Amino acid sequence: MSEQEYKKLVEAARHNLDKAYVPYSHFPVGAALLMKDNTIISGVNVENVSFGATNCAERTAIFSAIAQGYSKEDFKAMAVAGNTNEYLPPCSICRQVMVEFCDDQFPVYLTREDHEITMMTVGELVPMAFESMDI
Ligand code: THU
């Protein structure tokens, strides 16, 4: 992926921060999922008073893509942004959902408030992933 392409994706994730529904944590997270047709699907965290019913930004983006009719073969890359000093690592539930829809080499771009960007593959985020019951 070109630098221009992933920077645009990261900016889309950052832009989504304003849409997060975070009345409890006040910790907005924005995600952006790039499809192979160049569509960018938005994700934000959507919290709930029961806390456990909260949906993270990464899962919101992935589930939205599926709901819009895309399949995992259409996914190209994801970016995640927060107002954080450090790179914001996807939570472990989101990592497991990534394993369901993304292969080992799938790039996840992480950013932080100073706009630095790093990339980790899903394989790096989830070593020894549980991805099949056929074992
Ligand atoms: N959160 C995400 O949206 N993505 C992550 O990967 C980390 C955590 C959200 C969940 C909750 O709304 C808030 O951040 C604090 O945990």
PDB file of C-alpha atoms and ligand atoms in Angstrom:
ATOM      1  CA  MET A   1       0.000   0.000   0.000  1.00  0.00           C
ATOM      2  CA  SER A   2       1.352   3.457  -0.871  1.00  0.00           C
ATOM      3  CA  GLU A   3       2.199   5.984   1.826  1.00  0.00           C
ATOM      4  CA  GLN A   4      -0.420   8.320   0.394  1.00  0.00           C
ATOM      5  CA  GLU A   5      -3.058   5.589   0.606  1.00  0.00           C
ATOM      6  CA  TYR A   6      -2.408   4.579   4.209  1.00  0.00           C
ATOM      7  CA  LYS A   7      -2.080   8.198   5.355  1.00  0.00           C
ATOM      8  CA  LYS A   8      -5.509   8.904   3.863  1.00  0.00           C
ATOM      9  CA  LEU A   9      -6.910   5.876   5.707  1.00  0.00           C
ATOM     10  CA  VAL A  10      -5.377   7.001   9.000  1.00  0.00           C
ATOM     11  CA  GLU A  11      -6.830  10.479   8.526  1.00  0.00           C
ATOM     12  CA  ALA A  12     -10.263   8.913   7.932  1.00  0.00           C
ATOM     13  CA  ALA A  13      -9.919   6.998  11.213  1.00  0.00           C
ATOM     14  CA  ARG A  14      -8.926  10.191  12.997  1.00  0.00           C
ATOM     15  CA  HIS A  15     -11.840  12.080  11.437  1.00  0.00           C
ATOM     16  CA  ASN A  16     -14.245   9.457  12.811  1.00  0.00           C
ATOM     17  CA  LEU A  17     -13.215  10.255  16.405  1.00  0.00           C
ATOM     18  CA  ASP A  18     -15.823  13.015  16.481  1.00  0.00           C
ATOM     19  CA  LYS A  19     -18.603  10.499  15.825  1.00  0.00           C
ATOM     20  CA  ALA A  20     -17.794   8.159  18.723  1.00  0.00           C
ATOM     21  CA  TYR A  21     -20.555   7.636  21.291  1.00  0.00           C
ATOM     22  CA  VAL A  22     -18.553   7.680  24.509  1.00  0.00           C
ATOM     23  CA  PRO A  23     -20.623   9.141  27.369  1.00  0.00           C
ATOM     24  CA  TYR A  24     -19.033   6.762  29.901  1.00  0.00           C
ATOM     25  CA  SER A  25     -15.332   6.488  29.087  1.00  0.00           C
ATOM     26  CA  HIS A  26     -14.896   9.775  27.200  1.00  0.00           C
ATOM     27  CA  PHE A  27     -12.318   7.765  25.269  1.00  0.00           C
ATOM     28  CA  PRO A  28     -13.204   8.065  21.587  1.00  0.00           C
ATOM     29  CA  VAL A  29     -11.776   5.599  19.096  1.00  0.00           C
ATOM     30  CA  GLY A  30     -12.053   5.945  15.335  1.00  0.00           C
ATOM     31  CA  ALA A  31     -11.510   3.173  12.830  1.00  0.00           C
ATOM     32  CA  ALA A  32     -11.479   3.141   9.055  1.00  0.00           C
ATOM     33  CA  LEU A  33     -11.645   0.002   6.948  1.00  0.00           C
ATOM     34  CA  LEU A  34     -10.424   0.244   3.361  1.00  0.00           C
ATOM     35  CA  MET A  35     -12.086  -2.000   0.810  1.00  0.00           C
ATOM     36  CA  LYS A  36     -10.420  -3.150  -2.405  1.00  0.00           C
ATOM     37  CA  ASP A  37     -12.909  -0.984  -4.362  1.00  0.00           C
ATOM     38  CA  ASN A  38     -11.414   2.017  -2.435  1.00  0.00           C
ATOM     39  CA  THR A  39     -14.519   2.557  -0.310  1.00  0.00           C
ATOM     40  CA  ILE A  40     -13.655   3.493   3.259  1.00  0.00           C
ATOM     41  CA  ILE A  41     -16.050   2.181   5.913  1.00  0.00           C
ATOM     42  CA  SER A  42     -16.221   4.081   9.201  1.00  0.00           C
ATOM     43  CA  GLY A  43     -16.177   2.679  12.692  1.00  0.00           C
ATOM     44  CA  VAL A  44     -16.465   4.282  16.114  1.00  0.00           C
ATOM     45  CA  ASN A  45     -16.897   2.937  19.594  1.00  0.00           C
ATOM     46  CA  VAL A  46     -20.535   2.902  20.658  1.00  0.00           C
ATOM     47  CA  GLU A  47     -20.854   2.600  24.418  1.00  0.00           C
ATOM     48  CA  ASN A  48     -23.692   1.365  26.574  1.00  0.00           C
ATOM     49  CA  VAL A  49     -24.753   1.989  30.159  1.00  0.00           C
ATOM     50  CA  SER A  50     -24.293  -1.745  30.757  1.00  0.00           C
ATOM     51  CA  PHE A  51     -20.643  -1.307  29.651  1.00  0.00           C
ATOM     52  CA  GLY A  52     -20.472  -4.910  28.389  1.00  0.00           C
ATOM     53  CA  ALA A  53     -22.733  -4.079  25.455  1.00  0.00           C
ATOM     54  CA  THR A  54     -20.186  -1.554  24.172  1.00  0.00           C
ATOM     55  CA  ASN A  55     -18.935  -2.079  20.635  1.00  0.00           C
ATOM     56  CA  CYS A  56     -15.407  -1.021  19.768  1.00  0.00           C
ATOM     57  CA  ALA A  57     -14.570   1.080  16.718  1.00  0.00           C
ATOM     58  CA  GLU A  58     -12.771  -1.754  14.903  1.00  0.00           C
ATOM     59  CA  ARG A  59     -15.691  -4.154  15.226  1.00  0.00           C
ATOM     60  CA  THR A  60     -18.164  -1.448  14.234  1.00  0.00           C
ATOM     61  CA  ALA A  61     -16.224  -0.934  10.981  1.00  0.00           C
ATOM     62  CA  ILE A  62     -15.952  -4.652  10.213  1.00  0.00           C
ATOM     63  CA  PHE A  63     -19.595  -5.379  11.032  1.00  0.00           C
ATOM     64  CA  SER A  64     -20.725  -2.354   8.999  1.00  0.00           C
ATOM     65  CA  ALA A  65     -18.789  -3.604   5.981  1.00  0.00           C
ATOM     66  CA  ILE A  66     -20.417  -7.023   6.259  1.00  0.00           C
ATOM     67  CA  ALA A  67     -23.840  -5.410   6.713  1.00  0.00           C
ATOM     68  CA  GLN A  68     -23.238  -3.348   3.553  1.00  0.00           C
ATOM     69  CA  GLY A  69     -22.712  -6.543   1.579  1.00  0.00           C
ATOM     70  CA  TYR A  70     -18.920  -6.755   1.476  1.00  0.00           C
ATOM     71  CA  SER A  71     -17.136 -10.008   2.177  1.00  0.00           C
ATOM     72  CA  LYS A  72     -13.773 -10.610   3.789  1.00  0.00           C
ATOM     73  CA  GLU A  73     -12.100 -10.957   0.383  1.00  0.00           C
ATOM     74  CA  ASP A  74     -12.968  -7.279  -0.203  1.00  0.00           C
ATOM     75  CA  PHE A  75     -11.051  -6.031   2.858  1.00  0.00           C
ATOM     76  CA  LYS A  76      -7.707  -4.320   2.171  1.00  0.00           C
ATOM     77  CA  ALA A  77      -6.495  -2.493   5.310  1.00  0.00           C
ATOM     78  CA  MET A  78      -7.631  -0.949   8.566  1.00  0.00           C
ATOM     79  CA  ALA A  79      -6.585   2.118  10.547  1.00  0.00           C
ATOM     80  CA  VAL A  80      -7.267   2.878  14.208  1.00  0.00           C
ATOM     81  CA  ALA A  81      -6.954   6.280  15.888  1.00  0.00           C
ATOM     82  CA  GLY A  82      -7.434   7.697  19.356  1.00  0.00           C
ATOM     83  CA  ASN A  83      -6.464  10.854  21.203  1.00  0.00           C
ATOM     84  CA  THR A  84      -3.602   8.936  22.745  1.00  0.00           C
ATOM     85  CA  ASN A  85       0.084   9.603  23.343  1.00  0.00           C
ATOM     86  CA  GLU A  86       0.907   6.017  22.411  1.00  0.00           C
ATOM     87  CA  TYR A  87      -0.303   3.871  19.535  1.00  0.00           C
ATOM     88  CA  LEU A  88      -3.776   2.617  20.413  1.00  0.00           C
ATOM     89  CA  PRO A  89      -3.727  -1.182  20.316  1.00  0.00           C
ATOM     90  CA  PRO A  90      -6.939  -2.961  19.301  1.00  0.00           C
ATOM     91  CA  CYS A  91      -8.540  -4.830  22.173  1.00  0.00           C
ATOM     92  CA  SER A  92      -8.364  -8.611  22.183  1.00  0.00           C
ATOM     93  CA  ILE A  93     -12.019  -9.092  21.233  1.00  0.00           C
ATOM     94  CA  CYS A  94     -11.469  -6.929  18.135  1.00  0.00           C
ATOM     95  CA  ARG A  95      -8.280  -8.842  17.321  1.00  0.00           C
ATOM     96  CA  GLN A  96     -10.243 -12.089  17.347  1.00  0.00           C
ATOM     97  CA  VAL A  97     -12.857 -10.542  15.034  1.00  0.00           C
ATOM     98  CA  MET A  98     -10.015  -9.400  12.738  1.00  0.00           C
ATOM     99  CA  VAL A  99      -8.779 -13.005  12.640  1.00  0.00           C
ATOM    100  CA  GLU A 100     -12.214 -14.055  11.370  1.00  0.00           C
ATOM    101  CA  PHE A 101     -12.157 -11.643   8.433  1.00  0.00           C
ATOM    102  CA  CYS A 102      -8.504 -10.833   7.700  1.00  0.00           C
ATOM    103  CA  ASP A 103      -5.521 -12.979   6.809  1.00  0.00           C
ATOM    104  CA  ASP A 104      -2.151 -12.979   8.604  1.00  0.00           C
ATOM    105  CA  GLN A 105      -0.646 -10.350   6.323  1.00  0.00           C
ATOM    106  CA  PHE A 106      -3.559  -7.909   6.637  1.00  0.00           C
ATOM    107  CA  PRO A 107      -2.182  -4.453   7.575  1.00  0.00           C
ATOM    108  CA  VAL A 108      -3.528  -2.554  10.581  1.00  0.00           C
ATOM    109  CA  TYR A 109      -2.252   1.037  10.786  1.00  0.00           C
ATOM    110  CA  LEU A 110      -2.045   2.485  14.277  1.00  0.00           C
ATOM    111  CA  THR A 111      -1.555   6.135  15.013  1.00  0.00           C
ATOM    112  CA  ARG A 112      -1.213   8.488  17.943  1.00  0.00           C
ATOM    113  CA  GLU A 113      -1.860  12.113  18.721  1.00  0.00           C
ATOM    114  CA  ASP A 114       1.445  13.331  17.262  1.00  0.00           C
ATOM    115  CA  HIS A 115       0.280  11.756  13.952  1.00  0.00           C
ATOM    116  CA  GLU A 116       3.068   9.169  13.830  1.00  0.00           C
ATOM    117  CA  ILE A 117       1.946   5.953  12.180  1.00  0.00           C
ATOM    118  CA  THR A 118       3.026   2.365  12.635  1.00  0.00           C
ATOM    119  CA  MET A 119       1.732  -0.796  11.005  1.00  0.00           C
ATOM    120  CA  MET A 120       1.210  -4.266  12.408  1.00  0.00           C
ATOM    121  CA  THR A 121      -0.198  -7.225  10.565  1.00  0.00           C
ATOM    122  CA  VAL A 122      -3.061  -9.232  12.006  1.00  0.00           C
ATOM    123  CA  GLY A 123      -0.581 -12.122  12.301  1.00  0.00           C
ATOM    124  CA  GLU A 124       1.625  -9.955  14.514  1.00  0.00           C
ATOM    125  CA  LEU A 125      -1.337  -8.732  16.569  1.00  0.00           C
ATOM    126  CA  VAL A 126      -2.622 -12.273  17.083  1.00  0.00           C
ATOM    127  CA  PRO A 127       0.078 -14.929  17.111  1.00  0.00           C
ATOM    128  CA  MET A 128      -1.193 -18.513  17.296  1.00  0.00           C
ATOM    129  CA  ALA A 129      -4.718 -17.360  16.469  1.00  0.00           C
ATOM    130  CA  PHE A 130      -7.710 -19.576  16.986  1.00  0.00           C
ATOM    131  CA  GLU A 131      -9.103 -19.515  13.463  1.00  0.00           C
ATOM    132  CA  SER A 132     -10.545 -22.953  12.829  1.00  0.00           C
ATOM    133  CA  MET A 133     -12.052 -25.894  14.680  1.00  0.00           C
ATOM    134  CA  ASP A 134     -10.535 -28.169  12.063  1.00  0.00           C
ATOM    135  CA  ILE A 135      -7.404 -28.893  14.117  1.00  0.00           C
TER     136      ILE A 135
HETATM  137  N1  THU B   1     -12.084   0.766  22.495  1.00  0.00           N
HETATM  138  C1  THU B   1     -12.181   0.670  21.136  1.00  0.00           C
HETATM  139  O1  THU B   1     -13.127   1.176  20.520  1.00  0.00           O
HETATM  140  N2  THU B   1     -11.202   0.004  20.481  1.00  0.00           N
HETATM  141  C2  THU B   1     -10.127  -0.578  21.097  1.00  0.00           C
HETATM  142  O2  THU B   1      -9.413  -1.332  20.470  1.00  0.00           O
HETATM  143  C3  THU B   1      -9.855  -0.262  22.495  1.00  0.00           C
HETATM  144  C4  THU B   1     -11.035   0.152  23.283  1.00  0.00           C
HETATM  145  C5  THU B   1     -13.135   1.512  23.204  1.00  0.00           C
HETATM  146  C6  THU B   1     -14.068   0.682  24.019  1.00  0.00           C
HETATM  147  C7  THU B   1     -14.575   1.699  25.025  1.00  0.00           C
HETATM  148  O3  THU B   1     -15.645   2.427  24.442  1.00  0.00           O
HETATM  149  C8  THU B   1     -13.403   2.652  25.202  1.00  0.00           C
HETATM  150  O4  THU B   1     -12.542   2.421  24.103  1.00  0.00           O
HETATM  151  C9  THU B   1     -12.629   2.437  26.492  1.00  0.00           C
HETATM  152  O5  THU B   1     -12.263   1.111  26.637  1.00  0.00           O
END
